[in-house]
PDB file of C-alpha atoms in Angstrom:
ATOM      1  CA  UNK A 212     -18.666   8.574 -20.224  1.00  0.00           C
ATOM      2  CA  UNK A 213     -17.781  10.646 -17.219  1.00  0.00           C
ATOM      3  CA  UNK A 214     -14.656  12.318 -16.264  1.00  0.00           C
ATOM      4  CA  UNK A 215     -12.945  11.377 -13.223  1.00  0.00           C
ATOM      5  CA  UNK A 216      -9.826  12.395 -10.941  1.00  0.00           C
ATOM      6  CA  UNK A 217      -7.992  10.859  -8.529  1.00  0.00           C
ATOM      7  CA  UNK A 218      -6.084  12.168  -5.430  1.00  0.00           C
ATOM      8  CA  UNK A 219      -4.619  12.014  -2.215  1.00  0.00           C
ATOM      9  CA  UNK A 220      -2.360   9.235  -2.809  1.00  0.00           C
ATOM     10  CA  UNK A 221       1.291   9.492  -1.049  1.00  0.00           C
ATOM     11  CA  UNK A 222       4.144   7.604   0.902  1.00  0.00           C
ATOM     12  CA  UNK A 223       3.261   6.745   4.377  1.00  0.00           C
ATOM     13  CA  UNK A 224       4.383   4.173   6.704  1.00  0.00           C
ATOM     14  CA  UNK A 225       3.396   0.948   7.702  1.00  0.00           C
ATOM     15  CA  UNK A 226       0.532   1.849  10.035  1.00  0.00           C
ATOM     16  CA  UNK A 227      -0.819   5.060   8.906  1.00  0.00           C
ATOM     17  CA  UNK A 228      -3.585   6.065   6.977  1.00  0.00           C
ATOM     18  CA  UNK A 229      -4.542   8.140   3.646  1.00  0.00           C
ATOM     19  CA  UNK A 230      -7.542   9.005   2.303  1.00  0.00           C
ATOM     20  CA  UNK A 231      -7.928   8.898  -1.830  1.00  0.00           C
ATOM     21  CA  UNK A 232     -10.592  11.209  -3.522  1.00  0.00           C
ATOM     22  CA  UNK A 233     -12.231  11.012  -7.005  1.00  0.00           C
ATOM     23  CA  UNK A 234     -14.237  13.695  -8.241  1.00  0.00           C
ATOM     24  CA  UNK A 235     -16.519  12.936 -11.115  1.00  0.00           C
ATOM     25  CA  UNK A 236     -17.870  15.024 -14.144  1.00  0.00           C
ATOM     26  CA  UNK A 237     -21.231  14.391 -12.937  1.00  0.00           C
ATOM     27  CA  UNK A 238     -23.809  11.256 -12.933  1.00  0.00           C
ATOM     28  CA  UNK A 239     -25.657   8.837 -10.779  1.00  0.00           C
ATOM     29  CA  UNK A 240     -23.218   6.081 -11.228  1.00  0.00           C
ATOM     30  CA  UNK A 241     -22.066   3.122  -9.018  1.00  0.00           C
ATOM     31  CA  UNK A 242     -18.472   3.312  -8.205  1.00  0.00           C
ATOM     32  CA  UNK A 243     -15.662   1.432  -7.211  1.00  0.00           C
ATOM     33  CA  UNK A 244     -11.623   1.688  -6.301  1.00  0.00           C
ATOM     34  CA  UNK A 245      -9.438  -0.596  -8.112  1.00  0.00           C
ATOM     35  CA  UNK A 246      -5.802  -1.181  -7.387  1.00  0.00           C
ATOM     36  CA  UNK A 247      -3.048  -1.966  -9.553  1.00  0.00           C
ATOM     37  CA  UNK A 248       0.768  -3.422  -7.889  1.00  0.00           C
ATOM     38  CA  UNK A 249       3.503  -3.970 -10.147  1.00  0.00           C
ATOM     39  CA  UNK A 250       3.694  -7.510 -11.910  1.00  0.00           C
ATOM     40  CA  UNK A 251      -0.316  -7.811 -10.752  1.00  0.00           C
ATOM     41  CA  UNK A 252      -3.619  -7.454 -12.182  1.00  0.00           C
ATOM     42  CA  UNK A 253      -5.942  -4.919 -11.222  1.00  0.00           C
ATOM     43  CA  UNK A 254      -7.958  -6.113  -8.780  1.00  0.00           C
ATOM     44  CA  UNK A 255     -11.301  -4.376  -6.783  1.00  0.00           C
ATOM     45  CA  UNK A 256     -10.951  -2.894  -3.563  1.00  0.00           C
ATOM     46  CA  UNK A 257     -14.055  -1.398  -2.725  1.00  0.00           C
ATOM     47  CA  UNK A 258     -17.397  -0.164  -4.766  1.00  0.00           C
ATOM     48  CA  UNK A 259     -20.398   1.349  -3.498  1.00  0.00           C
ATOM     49  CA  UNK A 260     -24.155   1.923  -5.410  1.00  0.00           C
ATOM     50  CA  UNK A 261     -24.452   4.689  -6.598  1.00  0.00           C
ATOM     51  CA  UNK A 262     -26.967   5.847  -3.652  1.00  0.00           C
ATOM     52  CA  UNK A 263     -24.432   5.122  -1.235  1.00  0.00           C
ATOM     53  CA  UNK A 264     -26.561   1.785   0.156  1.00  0.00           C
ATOM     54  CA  UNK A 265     -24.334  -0.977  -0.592  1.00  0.00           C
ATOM     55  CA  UNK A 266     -21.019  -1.214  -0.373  1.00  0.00           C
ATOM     56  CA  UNK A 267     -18.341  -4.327  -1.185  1.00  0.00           C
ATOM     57  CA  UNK A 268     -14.922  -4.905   0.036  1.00  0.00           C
ATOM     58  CA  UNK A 269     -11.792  -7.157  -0.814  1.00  0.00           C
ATOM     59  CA  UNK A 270     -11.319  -9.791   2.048  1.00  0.00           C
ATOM     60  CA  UNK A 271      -8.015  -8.094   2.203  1.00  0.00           C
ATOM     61  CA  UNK A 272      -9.056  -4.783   3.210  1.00  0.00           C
ATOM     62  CA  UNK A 273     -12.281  -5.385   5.017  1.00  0.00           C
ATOM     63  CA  UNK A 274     -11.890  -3.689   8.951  1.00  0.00           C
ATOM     64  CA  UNK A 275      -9.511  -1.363   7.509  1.00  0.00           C
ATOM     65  CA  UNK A 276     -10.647   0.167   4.227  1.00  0.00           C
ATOM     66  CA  UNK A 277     -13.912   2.765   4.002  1.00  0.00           C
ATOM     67  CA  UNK A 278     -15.905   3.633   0.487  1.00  0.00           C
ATOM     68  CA  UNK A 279     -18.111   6.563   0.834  1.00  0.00           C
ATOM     69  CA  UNK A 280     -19.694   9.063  -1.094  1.00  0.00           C
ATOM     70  CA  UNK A 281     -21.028  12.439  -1.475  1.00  0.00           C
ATOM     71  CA  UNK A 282     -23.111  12.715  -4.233  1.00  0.00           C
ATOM     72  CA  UNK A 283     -24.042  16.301  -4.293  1.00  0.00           C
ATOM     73  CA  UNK A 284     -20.398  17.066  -4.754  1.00  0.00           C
ATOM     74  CA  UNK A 285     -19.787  13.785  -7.341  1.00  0.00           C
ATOM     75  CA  UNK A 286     -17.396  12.655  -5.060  1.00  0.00           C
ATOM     76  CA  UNK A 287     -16.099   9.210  -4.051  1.00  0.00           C
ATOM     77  CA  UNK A 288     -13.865   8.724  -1.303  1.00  0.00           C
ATOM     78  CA  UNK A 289     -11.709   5.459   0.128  1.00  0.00           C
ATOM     79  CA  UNK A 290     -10.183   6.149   3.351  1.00  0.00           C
ATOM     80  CA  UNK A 291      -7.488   3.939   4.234  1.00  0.00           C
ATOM     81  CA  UNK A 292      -5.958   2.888   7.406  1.00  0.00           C
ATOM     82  CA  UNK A 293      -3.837   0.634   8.949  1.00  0.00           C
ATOM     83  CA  UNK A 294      -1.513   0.092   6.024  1.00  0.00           C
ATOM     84  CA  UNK A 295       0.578  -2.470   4.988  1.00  0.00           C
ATOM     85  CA  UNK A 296       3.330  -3.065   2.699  1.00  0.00           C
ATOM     86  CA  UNK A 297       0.865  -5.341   0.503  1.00  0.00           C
ATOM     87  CA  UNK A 298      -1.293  -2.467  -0.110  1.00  0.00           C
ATOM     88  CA  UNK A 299       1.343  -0.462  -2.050  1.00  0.00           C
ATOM     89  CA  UNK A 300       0.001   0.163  -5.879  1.00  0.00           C
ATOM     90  CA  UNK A 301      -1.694   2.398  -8.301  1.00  0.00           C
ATOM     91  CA  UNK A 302      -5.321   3.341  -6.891  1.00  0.00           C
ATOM     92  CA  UNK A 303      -7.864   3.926 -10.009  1.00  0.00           C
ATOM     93  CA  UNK A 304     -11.494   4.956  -8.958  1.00  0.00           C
ATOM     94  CA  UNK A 305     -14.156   3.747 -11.674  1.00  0.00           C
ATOM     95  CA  UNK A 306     -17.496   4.579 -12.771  1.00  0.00           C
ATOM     96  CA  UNK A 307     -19.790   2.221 -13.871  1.00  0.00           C
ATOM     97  CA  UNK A 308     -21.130   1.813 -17.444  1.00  0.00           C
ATOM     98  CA  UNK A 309     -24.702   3.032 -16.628  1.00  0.00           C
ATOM     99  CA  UNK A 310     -26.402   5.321 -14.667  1.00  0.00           C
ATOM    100  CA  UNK A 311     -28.350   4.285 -11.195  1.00  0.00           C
ATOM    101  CA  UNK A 312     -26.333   1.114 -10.953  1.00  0.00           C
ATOM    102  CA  UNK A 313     -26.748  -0.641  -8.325  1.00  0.00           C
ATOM    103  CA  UNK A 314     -23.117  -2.545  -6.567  1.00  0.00           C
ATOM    104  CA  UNK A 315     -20.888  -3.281  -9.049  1.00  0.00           C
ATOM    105  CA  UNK A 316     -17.659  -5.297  -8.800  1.00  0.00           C
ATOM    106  CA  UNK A 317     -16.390  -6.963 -12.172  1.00  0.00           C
ATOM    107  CA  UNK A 318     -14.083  -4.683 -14.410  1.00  0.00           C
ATOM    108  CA  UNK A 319     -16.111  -4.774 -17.476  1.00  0.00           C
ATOM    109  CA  UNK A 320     -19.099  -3.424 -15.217  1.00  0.00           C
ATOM    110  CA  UNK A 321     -17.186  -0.194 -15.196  1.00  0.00           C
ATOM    111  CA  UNK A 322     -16.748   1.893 -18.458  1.00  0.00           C
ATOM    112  CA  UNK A 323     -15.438   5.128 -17.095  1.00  0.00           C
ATOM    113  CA  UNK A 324     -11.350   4.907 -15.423  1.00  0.00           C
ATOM    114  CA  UNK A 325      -9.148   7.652 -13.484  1.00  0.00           C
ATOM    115  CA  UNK A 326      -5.841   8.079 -14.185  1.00  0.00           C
ATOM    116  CA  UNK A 327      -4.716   6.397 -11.071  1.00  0.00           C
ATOM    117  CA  UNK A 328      -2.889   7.849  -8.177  1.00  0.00           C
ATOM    118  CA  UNK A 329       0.421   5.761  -6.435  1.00  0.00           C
ATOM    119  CA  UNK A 330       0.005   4.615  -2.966  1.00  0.00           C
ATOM    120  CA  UNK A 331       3.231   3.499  -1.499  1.00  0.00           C
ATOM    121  CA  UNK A 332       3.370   2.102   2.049  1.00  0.00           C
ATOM    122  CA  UNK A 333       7.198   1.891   3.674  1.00  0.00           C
ATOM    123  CA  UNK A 334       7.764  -0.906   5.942  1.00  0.00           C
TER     124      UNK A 334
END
């Protein structure tokens, strides 16, 4: 399994933008951002392969949501901008189970989980 950690999460109004990192332990693995709101399941935001090639977005975030990557520092990144309310919850990045995946999207794809880091969004 690989390591990872989350950050950049915050409080920021309706409108604005954040960017979340994850920095993995090391690896050529896909990865993806999950989200978590209270009283919800987790859900998938965004994943990319793990050459960067392919990426996937949520209907609700597509126009306003970026994945990237930089693999030779094993970091992921999900820039975030024009907030809304609905997008308040706890971001997780994820790693998927294998090596040189290609896009991945279901939860059981992934076997490695950050800790999460909150996103709020004030109306």
């Amino acid at each position: 399994q690989v390591q990872l950690v989350e950050s950049g999460g915050g409080l920021v109004q309706a409108g604005g933008s954040l960017r979340l990192s994850c920095a993995a332990s090391g690896g050529t693995y896909a990865m993806g951002w999950f989200r978590q709101a209270p009283g919800k399941e987790r859900e998938v935001v965004a994943a990319i392969s793990w050459k960067g090639r392919s990426t996937y977005y949520t209907d609700s975030v597509k126009g306003r949501f970026t994945i990237s990557r930089e693999n030779a520092k094993n970091t992921v990144y999900l820039q975030m901008n024009s907030l809304i309310s609905e997008d308040t919850a706890v971001y997780y990045c994820a790693a998927s189970r294998q090596r040189d995946y290609g896009l991945v999207t279901t939860p059981a794809a992934f076997g490695s989980w950050g800790q999460g880091t909150q996103v709020t969004v004030s109306s």
